[in-house]
Short mmCIF file of C-alpha atoms and ligand atoms in Angstrom, two decimals:
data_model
loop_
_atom_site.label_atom_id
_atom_site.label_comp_id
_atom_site.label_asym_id
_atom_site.label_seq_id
_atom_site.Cartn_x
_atom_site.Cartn_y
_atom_site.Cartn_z
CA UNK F 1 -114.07 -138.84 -134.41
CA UNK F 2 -110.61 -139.71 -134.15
CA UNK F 3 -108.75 -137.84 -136.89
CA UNK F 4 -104.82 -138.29 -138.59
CA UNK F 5 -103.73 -135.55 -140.10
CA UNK F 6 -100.70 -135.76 -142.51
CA UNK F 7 -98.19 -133.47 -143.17
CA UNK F 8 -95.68 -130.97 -141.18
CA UNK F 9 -96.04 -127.81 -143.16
CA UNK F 10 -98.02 -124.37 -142.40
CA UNK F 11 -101.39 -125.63 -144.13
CA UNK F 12 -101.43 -129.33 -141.94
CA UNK F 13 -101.03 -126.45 -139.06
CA UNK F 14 -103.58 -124.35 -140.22
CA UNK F 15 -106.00 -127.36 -140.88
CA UNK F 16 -104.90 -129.20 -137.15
CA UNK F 17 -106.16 -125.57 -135.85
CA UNK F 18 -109.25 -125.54 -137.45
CA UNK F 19 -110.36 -128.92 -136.93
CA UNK F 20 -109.20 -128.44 -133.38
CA UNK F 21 -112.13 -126.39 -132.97
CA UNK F 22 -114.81 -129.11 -134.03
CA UNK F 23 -117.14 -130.21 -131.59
CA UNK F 24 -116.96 -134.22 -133.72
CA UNK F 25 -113.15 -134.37 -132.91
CA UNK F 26 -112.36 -136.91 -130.23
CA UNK F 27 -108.54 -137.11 -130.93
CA UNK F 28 -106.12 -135.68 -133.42
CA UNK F 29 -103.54 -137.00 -134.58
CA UNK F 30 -100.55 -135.28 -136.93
CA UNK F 31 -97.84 -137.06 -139.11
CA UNK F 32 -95.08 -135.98 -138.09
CA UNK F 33 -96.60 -132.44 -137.74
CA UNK F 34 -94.47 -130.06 -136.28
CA UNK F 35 -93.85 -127.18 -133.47
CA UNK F 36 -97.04 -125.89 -133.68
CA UNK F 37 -99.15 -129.03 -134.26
CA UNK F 38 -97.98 -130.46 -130.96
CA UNK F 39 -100.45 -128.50 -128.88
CA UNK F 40 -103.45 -129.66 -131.00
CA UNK F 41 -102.68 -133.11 -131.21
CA UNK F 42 -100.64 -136.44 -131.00
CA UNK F 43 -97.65 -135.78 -133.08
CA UNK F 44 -97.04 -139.53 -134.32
CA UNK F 45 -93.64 -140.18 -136.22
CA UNK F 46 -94.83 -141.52 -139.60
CA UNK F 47 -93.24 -140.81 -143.00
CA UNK F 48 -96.62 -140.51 -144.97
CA UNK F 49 -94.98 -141.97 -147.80
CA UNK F 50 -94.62 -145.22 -145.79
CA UNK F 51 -98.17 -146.62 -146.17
CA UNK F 52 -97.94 -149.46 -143.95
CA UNK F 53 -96.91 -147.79 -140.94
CA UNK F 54 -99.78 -145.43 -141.68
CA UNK F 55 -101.97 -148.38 -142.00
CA UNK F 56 -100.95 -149.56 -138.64
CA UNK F 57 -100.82 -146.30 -136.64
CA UNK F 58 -105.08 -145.85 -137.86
CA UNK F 59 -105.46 -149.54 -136.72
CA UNK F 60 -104.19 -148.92 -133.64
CA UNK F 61 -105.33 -145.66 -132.83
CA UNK F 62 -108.51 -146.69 -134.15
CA UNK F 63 -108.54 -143.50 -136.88
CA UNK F 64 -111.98 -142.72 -138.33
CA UNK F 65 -110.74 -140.29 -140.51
CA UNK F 66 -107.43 -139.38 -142.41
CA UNK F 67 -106.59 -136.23 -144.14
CA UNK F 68 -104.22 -136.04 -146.37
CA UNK F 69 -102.24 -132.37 -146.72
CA UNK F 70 -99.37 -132.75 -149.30
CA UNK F 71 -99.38 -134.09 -152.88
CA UNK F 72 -96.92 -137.00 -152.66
CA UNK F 73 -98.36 -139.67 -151.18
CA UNK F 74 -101.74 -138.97 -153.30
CA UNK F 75 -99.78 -139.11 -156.41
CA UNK F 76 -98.29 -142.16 -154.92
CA UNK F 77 -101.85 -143.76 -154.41
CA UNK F 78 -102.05 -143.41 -150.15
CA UNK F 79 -106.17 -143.30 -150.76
CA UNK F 80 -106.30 -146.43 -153.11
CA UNK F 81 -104.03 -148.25 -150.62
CA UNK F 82 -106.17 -147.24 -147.21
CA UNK F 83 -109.52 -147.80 -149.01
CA UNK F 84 -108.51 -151.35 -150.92
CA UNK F 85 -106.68 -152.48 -147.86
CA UNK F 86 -109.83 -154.96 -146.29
CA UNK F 87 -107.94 -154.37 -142.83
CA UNK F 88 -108.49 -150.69 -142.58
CA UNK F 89 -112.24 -149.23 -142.08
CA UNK F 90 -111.34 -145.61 -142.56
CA UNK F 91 -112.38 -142.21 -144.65
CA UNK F 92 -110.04 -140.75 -146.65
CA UNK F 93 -109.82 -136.57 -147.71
CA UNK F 94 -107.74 -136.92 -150.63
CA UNK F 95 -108.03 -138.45 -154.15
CA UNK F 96 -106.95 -141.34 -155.62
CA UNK F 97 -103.99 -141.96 -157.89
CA UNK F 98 -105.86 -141.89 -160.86
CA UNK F 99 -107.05 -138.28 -159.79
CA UNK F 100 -104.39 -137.12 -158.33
CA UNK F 101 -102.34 -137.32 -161.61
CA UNK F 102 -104.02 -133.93 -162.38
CA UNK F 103 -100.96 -132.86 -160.35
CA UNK F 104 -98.79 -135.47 -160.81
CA UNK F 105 -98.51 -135.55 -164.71
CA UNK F 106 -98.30 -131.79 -166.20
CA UNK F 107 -98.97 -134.16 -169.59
CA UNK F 108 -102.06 -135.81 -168.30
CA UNK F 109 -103.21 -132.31 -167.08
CA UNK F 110 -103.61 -130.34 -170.50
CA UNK F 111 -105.19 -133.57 -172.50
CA UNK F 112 -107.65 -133.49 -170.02
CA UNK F 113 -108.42 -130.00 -170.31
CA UNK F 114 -107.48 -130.69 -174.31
CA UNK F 115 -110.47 -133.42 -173.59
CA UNK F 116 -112.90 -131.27 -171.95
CA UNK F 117 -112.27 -128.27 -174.02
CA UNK F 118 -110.77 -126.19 -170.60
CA UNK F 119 -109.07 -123.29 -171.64
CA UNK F 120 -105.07 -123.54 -170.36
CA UNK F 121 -102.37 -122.10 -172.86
CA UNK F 122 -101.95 -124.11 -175.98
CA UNK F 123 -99.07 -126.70 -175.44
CA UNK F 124 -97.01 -129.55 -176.68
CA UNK F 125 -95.84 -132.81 -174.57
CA UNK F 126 -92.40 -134.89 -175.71
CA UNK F 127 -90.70 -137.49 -173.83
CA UNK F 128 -86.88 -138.37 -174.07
CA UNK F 129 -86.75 -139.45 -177.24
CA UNK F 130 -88.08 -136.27 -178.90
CA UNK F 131 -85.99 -133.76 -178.53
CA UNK F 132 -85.88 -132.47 -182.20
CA UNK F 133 -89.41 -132.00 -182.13
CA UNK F 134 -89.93 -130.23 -178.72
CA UNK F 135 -86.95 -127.90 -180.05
CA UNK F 136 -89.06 -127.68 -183.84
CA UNK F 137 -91.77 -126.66 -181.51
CA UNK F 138 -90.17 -123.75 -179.82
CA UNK F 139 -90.28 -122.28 -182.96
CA UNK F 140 -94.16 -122.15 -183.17
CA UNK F 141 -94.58 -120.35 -179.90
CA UNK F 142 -93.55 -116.89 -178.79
CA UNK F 143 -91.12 -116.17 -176.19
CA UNK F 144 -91.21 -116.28 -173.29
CA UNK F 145 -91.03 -120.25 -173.17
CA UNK F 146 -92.53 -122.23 -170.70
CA UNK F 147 -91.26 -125.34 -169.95
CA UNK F 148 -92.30 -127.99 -167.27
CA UNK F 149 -91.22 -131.02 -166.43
CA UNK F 150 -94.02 -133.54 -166.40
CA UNK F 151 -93.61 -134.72 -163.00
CA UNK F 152 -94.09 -133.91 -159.21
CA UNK F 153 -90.76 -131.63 -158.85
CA UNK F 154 -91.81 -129.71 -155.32
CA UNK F 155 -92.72 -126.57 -157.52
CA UNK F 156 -89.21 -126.03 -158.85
CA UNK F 157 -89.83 -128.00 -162.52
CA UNK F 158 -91.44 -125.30 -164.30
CA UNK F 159 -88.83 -122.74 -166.63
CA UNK F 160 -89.73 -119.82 -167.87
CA UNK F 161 -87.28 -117.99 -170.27
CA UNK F 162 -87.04 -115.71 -173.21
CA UNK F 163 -83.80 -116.44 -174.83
CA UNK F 164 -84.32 -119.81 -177.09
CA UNK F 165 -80.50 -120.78 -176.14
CA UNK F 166 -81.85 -120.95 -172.77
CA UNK F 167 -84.41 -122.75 -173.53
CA UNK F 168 -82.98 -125.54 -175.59
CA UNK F 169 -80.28 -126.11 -173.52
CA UNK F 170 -83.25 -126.27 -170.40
CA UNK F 171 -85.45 -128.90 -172.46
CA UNK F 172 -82.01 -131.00 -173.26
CA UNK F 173 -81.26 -131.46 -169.37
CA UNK F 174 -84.77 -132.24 -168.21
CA UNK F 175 -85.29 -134.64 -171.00
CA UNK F 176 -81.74 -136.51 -171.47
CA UNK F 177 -79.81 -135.58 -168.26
CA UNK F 178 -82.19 -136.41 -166.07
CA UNK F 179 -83.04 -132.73 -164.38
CA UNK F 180 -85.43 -132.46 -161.43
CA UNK F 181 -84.97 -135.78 -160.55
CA UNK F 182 -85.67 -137.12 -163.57
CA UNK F 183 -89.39 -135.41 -163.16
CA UNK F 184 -88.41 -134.06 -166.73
CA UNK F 185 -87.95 -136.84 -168.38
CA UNK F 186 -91.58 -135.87 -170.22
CA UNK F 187 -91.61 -131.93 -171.00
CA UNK F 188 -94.84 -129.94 -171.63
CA UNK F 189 -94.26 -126.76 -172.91
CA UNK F 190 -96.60 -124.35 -173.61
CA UNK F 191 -97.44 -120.54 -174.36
CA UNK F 192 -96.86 -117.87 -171.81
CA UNK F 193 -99.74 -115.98 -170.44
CA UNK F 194 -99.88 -112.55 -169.88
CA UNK F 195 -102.02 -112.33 -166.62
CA UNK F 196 -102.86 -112.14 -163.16
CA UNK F 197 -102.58 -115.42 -160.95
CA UNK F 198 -105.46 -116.11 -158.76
CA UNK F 199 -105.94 -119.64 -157.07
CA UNK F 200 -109.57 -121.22 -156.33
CA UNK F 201 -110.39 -124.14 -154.71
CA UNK F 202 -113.21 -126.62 -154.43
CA UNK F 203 -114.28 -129.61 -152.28
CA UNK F 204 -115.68 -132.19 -154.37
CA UNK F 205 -116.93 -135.98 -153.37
CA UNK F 206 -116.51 -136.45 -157.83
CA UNK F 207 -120.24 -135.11 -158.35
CA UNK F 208 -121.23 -132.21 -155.63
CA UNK F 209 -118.69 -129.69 -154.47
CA UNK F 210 -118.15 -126.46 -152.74
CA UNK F 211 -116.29 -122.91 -153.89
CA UNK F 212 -113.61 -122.28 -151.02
CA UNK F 213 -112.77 -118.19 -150.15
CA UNK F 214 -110.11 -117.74 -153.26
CA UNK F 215 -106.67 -116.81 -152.35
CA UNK F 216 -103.62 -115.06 -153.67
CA UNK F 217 -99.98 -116.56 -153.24
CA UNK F 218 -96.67 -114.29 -153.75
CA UNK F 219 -94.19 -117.55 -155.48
CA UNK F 220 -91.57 -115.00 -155.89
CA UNK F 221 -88.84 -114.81 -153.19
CA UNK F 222 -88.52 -110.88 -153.71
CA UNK F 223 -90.57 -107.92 -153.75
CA UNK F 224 -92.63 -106.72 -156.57
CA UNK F 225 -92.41 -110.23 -157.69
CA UNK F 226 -88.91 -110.67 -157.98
CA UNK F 227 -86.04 -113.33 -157.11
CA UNK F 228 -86.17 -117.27 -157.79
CA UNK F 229 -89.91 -118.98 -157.54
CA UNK F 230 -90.68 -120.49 -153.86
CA UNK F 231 -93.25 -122.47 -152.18
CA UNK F 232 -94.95 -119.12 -151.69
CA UNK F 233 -93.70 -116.39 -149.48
CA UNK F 234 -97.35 -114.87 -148.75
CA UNK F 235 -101.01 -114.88 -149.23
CA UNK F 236 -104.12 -113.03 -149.31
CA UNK F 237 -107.71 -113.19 -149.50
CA UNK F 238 -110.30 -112.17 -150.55
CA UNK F 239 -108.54 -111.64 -153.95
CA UNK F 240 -110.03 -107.75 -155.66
CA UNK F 241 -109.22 -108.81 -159.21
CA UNK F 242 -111.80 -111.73 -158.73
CA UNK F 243 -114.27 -110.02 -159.83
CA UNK F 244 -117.83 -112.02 -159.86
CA UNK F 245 -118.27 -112.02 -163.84
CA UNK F 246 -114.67 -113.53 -163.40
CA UNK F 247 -115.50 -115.78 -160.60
CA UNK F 248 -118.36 -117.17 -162.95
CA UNK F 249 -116.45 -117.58 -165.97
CA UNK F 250 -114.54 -119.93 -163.87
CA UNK F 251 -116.73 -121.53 -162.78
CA UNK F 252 -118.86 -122.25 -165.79
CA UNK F 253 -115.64 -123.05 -168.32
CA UNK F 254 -113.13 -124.15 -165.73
CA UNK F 255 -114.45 -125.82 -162.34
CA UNK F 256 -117.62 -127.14 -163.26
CA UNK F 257 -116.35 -129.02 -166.77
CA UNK F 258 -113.36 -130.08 -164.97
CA UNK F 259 -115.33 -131.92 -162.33
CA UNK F 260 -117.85 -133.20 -164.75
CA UNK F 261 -115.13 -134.75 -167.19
CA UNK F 262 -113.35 -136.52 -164.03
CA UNK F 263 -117.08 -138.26 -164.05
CA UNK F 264 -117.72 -138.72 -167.43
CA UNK F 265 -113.94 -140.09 -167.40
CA UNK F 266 -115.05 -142.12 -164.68
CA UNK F 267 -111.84 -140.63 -161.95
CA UNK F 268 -113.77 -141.00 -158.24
CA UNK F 269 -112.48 -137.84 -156.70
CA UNK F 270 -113.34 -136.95 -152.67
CA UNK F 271 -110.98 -134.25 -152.03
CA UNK F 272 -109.54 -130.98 -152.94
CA UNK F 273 -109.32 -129.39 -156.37
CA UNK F 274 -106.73 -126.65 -156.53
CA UNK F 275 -107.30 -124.52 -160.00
CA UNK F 276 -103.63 -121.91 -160.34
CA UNK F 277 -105.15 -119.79 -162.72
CA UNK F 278 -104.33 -116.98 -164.90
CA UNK F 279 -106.73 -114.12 -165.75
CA UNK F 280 -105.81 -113.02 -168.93
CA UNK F 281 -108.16 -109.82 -170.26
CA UNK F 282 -111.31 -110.96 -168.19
CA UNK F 283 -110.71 -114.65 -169.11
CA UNK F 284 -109.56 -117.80 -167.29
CA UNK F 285 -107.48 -119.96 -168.05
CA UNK F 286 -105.34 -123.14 -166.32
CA UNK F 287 -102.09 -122.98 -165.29
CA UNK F 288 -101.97 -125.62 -163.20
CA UNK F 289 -104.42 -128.56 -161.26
CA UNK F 290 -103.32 -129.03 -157.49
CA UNK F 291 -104.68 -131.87 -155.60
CA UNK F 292 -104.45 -130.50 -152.46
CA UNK F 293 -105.15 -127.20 -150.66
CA UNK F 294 -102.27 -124.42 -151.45
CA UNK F 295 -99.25 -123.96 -148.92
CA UNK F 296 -99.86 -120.86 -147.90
CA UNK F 297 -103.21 -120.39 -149.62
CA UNK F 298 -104.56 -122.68 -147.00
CA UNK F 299 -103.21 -120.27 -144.16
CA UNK F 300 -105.59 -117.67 -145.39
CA UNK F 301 -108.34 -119.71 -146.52
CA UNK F 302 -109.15 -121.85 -143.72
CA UNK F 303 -109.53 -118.56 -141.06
CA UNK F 304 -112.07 -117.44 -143.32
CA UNK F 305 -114.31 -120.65 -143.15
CA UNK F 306 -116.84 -120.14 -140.28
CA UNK F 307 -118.78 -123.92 -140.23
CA UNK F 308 -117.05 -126.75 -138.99
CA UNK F 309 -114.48 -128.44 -140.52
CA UNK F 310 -114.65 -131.42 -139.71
CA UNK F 311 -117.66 -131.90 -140.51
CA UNK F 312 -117.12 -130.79 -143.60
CA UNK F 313 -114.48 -133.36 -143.77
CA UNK F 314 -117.21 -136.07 -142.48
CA UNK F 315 -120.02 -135.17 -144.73
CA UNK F 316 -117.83 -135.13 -147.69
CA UNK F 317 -116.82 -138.78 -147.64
CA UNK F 318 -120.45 -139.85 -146.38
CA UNK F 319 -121.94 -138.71 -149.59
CA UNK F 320 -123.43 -135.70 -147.75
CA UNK F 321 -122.06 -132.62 -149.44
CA UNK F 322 -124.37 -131.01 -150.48
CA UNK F 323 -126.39 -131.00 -147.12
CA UNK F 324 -123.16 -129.21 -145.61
CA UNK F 325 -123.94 -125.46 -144.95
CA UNK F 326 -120.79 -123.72 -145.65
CA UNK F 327 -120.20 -120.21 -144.16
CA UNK F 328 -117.98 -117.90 -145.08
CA UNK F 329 -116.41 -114.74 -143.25
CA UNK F 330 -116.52 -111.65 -145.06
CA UNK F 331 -113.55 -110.49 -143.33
CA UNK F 332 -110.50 -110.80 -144.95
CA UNK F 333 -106.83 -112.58 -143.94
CA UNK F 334 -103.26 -112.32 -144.91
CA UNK F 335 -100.53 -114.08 -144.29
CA UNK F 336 -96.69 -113.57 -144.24
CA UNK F 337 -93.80 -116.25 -144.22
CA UNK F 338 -91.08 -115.48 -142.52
CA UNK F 339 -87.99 -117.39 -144.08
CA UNK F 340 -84.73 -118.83 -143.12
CA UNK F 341 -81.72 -116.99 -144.55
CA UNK F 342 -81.13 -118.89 -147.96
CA UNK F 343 -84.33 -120.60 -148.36
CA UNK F 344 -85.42 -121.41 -151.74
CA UNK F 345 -81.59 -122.42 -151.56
CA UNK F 346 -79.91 -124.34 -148.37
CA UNK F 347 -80.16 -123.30 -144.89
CA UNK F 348 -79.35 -123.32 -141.41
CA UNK F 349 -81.59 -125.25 -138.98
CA UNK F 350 -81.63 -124.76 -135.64
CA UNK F 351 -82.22 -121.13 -135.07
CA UNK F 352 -84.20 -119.91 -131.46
CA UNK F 353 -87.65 -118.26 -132.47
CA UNK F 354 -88.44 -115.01 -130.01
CA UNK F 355 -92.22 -113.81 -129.87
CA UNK F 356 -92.67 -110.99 -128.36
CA UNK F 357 -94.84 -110.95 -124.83
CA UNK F 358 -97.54 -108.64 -126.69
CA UNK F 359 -97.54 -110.39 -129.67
CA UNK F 360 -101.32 -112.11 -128.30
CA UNK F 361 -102.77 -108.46 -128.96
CA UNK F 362 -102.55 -108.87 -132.54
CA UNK F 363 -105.77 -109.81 -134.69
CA UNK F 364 -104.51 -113.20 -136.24
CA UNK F 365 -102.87 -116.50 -136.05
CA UNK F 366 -99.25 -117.29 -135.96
CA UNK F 367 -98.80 -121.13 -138.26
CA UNK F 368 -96.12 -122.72 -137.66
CA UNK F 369 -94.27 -124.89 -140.78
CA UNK F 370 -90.74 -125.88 -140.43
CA UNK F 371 -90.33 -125.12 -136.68
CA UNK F 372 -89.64 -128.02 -133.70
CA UNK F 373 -90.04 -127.64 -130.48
CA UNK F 374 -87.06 -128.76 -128.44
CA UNK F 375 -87.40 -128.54 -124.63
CA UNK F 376 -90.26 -125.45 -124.59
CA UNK F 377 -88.08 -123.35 -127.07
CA UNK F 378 -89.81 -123.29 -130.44
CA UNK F 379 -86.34 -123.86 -132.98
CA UNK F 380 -86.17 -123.37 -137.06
CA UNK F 381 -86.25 -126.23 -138.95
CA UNK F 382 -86.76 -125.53 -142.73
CA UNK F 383 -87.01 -122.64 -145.04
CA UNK F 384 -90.17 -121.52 -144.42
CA UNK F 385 -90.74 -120.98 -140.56
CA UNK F 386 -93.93 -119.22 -140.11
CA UNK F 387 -97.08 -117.87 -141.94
CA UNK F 388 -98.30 -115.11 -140.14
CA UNK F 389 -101.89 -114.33 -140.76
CA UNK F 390 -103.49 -110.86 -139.48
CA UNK F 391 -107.10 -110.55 -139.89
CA UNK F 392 -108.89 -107.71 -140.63
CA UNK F 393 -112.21 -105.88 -141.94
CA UNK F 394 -110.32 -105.51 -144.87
CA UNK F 395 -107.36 -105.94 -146.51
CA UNK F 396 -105.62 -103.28 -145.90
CA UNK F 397 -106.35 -103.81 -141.82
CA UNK F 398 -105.25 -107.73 -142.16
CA UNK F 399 -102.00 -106.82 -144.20
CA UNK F 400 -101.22 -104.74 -141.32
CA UNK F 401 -102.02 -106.84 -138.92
CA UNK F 402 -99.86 -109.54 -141.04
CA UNK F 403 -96.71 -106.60 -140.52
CA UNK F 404 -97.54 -106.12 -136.97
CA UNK F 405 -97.24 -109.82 -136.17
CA UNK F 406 -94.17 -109.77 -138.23
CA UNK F 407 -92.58 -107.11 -136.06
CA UNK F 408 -92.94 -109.30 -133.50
CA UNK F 409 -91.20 -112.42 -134.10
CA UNK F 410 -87.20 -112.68 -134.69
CA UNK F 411 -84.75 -115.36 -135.01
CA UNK F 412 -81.09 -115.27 -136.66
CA UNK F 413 -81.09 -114.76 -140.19
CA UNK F 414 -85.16 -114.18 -140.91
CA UNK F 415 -86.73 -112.26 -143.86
CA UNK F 416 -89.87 -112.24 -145.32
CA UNK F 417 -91.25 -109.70 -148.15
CA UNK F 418 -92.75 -106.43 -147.18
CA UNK F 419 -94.65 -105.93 -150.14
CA UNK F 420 -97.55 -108.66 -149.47
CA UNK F 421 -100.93 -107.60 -150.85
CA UNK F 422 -99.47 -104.58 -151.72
CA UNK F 423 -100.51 -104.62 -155.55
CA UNK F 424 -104.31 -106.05 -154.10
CA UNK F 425 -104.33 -102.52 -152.47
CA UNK F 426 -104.02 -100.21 -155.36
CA UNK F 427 -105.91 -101.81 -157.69
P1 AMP Q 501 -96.92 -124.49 -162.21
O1 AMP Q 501 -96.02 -125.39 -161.42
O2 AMP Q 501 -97.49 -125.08 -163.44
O3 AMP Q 501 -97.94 -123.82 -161.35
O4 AMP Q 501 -96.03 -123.23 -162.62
C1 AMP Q 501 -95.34 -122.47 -161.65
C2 AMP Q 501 -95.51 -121.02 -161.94
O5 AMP Q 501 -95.02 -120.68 -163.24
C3 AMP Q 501 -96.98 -120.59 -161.98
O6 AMP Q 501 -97.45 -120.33 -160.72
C4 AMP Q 501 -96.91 -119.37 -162.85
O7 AMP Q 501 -96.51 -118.25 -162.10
C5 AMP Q 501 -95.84 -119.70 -163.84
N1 AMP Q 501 -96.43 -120.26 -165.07
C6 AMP Q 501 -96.70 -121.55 -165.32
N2 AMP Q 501 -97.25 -121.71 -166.54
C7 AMP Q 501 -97.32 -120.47 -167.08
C8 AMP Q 501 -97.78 -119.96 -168.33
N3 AMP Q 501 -98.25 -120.76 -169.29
N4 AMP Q 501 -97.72 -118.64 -168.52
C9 AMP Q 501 -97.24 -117.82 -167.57
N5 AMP Q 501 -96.76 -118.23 -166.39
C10 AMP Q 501 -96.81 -119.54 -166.14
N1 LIG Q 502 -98.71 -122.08 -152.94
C1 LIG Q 502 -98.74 -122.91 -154.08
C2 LIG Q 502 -98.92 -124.33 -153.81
O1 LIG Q 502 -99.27 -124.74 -152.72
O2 LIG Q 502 -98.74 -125.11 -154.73
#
């Protein structure tokens, strides 16, 4: 099959890698990809937000398959353009708009679960022209608030504060000045819960699906979870905490209801299902749907799948789930991002990346996510640079393996946490 891949960040290079291993893959293709992608595939310079040149690059590559990494151009309907569009004959990993606004409205989100009786903290939605009430409404929840802005806002739109001051003055920006891009101009806000955060994922054609290895992502830029939230500065997996009685509780109250009311809501979905959850006691709840696999859940997730990919991918949208054997490695992963000085804030680009010769001899896989290569020197170009995974029989052996790789990769001005999977460890 000849397969585009969109996306340039550490999960489109972890997927490129995996499906580079598929005996069904003819070519692949990645939009616009980045340093590491090139040696998989075609790097093709498409915006994936610009659906007609996407259209054309599959008609003239002749594309059999696209797969669709980040959020934006699902929320922005990329699936219900290819499939509508008469011209293109392709499949499509990734749901449609209507599906992907489990993501893409934080409001559309909780009455679902509201709908389907999904436990998720209790919440309230206002738009712009309620901001007496959404302030009236602080007053029935405990600090610490939570408030999110309804739209996509890149992981930033979500506030979480214990002085009410702070929090009026937060919902009065998002809702009348416009905030996050005017992503705010709905707010949900909602309860805070006390909890661990665990993230599971499923691939689902709407009716049939399958449990992907859970993961753990560190959001916060410091260690022991300190410092501004980011995209994710680590990951691990297996997770201990998900225990099976846990694992089943989400999948009996959570996973299973949620893909049985896009049904009974009649929502096609033929993609992935990303459930950010918070363990709370023993108990599950939401805190967030994801459309897409995690960035850099995916980095740890996708080493630990043993079957092939692509066909995964294949039988998916051929209605042939459920005849897919999916295998699973019990050995765990880890991964580590090493991050441009500044990142979640502005950066320099531009920096030289230095591996070290022996850094081969290291159980894992280096992903690349904002590097470019520029004439066989691999240069920074983002915030996050690299997800190093180690591998390992266990955790502990893949979090040092994670380290090791670590040691072995400078450029001006890196960091990364040294406390990944360190809390996994102890408990
Ligand atoms: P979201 O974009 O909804 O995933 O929120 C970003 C992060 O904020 C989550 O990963 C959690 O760490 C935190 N968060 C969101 N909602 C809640 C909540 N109701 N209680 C506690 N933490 C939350
Ligand atoms: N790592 C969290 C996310 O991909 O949304």
């Amino acid at each position: 099959m000849n397969v585009l891949l969109l996306g340039n960040g550490g999960r489109e290079h972890a997927i490129a890698w995996k499906l580079s291993q598929s005996s069904l893959l003819r070519t692949l293709h990645v939009a616009p990809g980045n340093g590491g992608t090139r040696s998989l595939g075609t790097s093709a310079d498409l915006d994936p937000m610009d659906f007609q040149s996407v259209e054309r690059y599959i008609r003239k590559n002749q594309i059999d398959l696209v797969v669709v990494g980040p959020e934006a151009p699902l929320v922005n309907g990329i699936a219900d353009y290819l499939e509508d569009s008469k011209k293109v004959n392709v499949k499509v990993v990734g749901p449609r708009k209507a599906g992907a606004l489990l993501e893409g409205s934080k409001r559309f989100a909780k009455e679902f679960m509201h709908r389907h009786s999904i436990p998720t903290a209790r919440y309230g939605s206002f738009n712009n022209t309620q901001l007496e009430k959404a302030v009236s409404f602080l007053d029935t929840v405990s600090p610490p608030y939570v408030l999110k802005a309804d739209g996509l806002a890149a992981g930033k739109g979500v506030v979480i504060t214990s002085s009410k001051q702070e929090a009026k003055d937060t919902l009065k920006s998002m809702l009348l000045d416009g905030a996050f891009d005017g992503a705010g101009s709905e707010v949900v806000i909602e309860e805070y819960l006390d909890g661990k955060e665990v993230s599971m994922f499923a691939i689902t054609d709407g009716r049939r699906f399958h449990l992907l290895p859970s993961a753990k992502d560190y959001k916060r830029l410091g260690d022991g979870d300190t410092g501004p939230n980011t995209g994710g500065m680590g990951a691990i997996s297996p997770v201990p905490f998900l225990t099976e009685e846990f694992q089943e509780k989400a999948l009996n109250q959570i996973i299973i209801p949620t893909i049985k009311g896009l049904e009974k809501e009649g929502i096609p979905y033929v993609g992935f299902l990303f459930f950010g959850l918070m363990k709370v006691g023993s108990d599950p709840f939401v805190v967030e749907y994801n459309c897409r696999l995690g960035d850099p859940e995916t980095e740890v997730i996708l080493p630990r799948i043993k079957s092939d990919l692509l066909h995964l991918f294949d039988s998916l949208c051929s209605g042939l789930l459920s005849e897919y054997d999916l295998v699973v490695d019990d050995r765990a992963a880890s991964t580590v991002v090493l991050a441009s000085e500044g990142y979640p804030g502005p950066y320099e680009k531009g920096k030289e990346i230095k591996f070290s010769d022996d850094i081969d001899t290291i159980d894992g896989h280096i992903f690349h996510a904002g590097t470019r290569e520029n004439r066989k020197k691999t240069l920074t170009n983002g915030g996050r640079i690299l997800a190093l995974t180690g591998r390992g029989n266990d955790l502990k052996e893949a979090v040092k393996n994670s380290y090791a790789l670590r040691e072995r990769v400078n450029f001006e001005g890196c960091f990364s946490r040294t406390d990944i999977g360190r809390d996994a460890l102890v408990d």
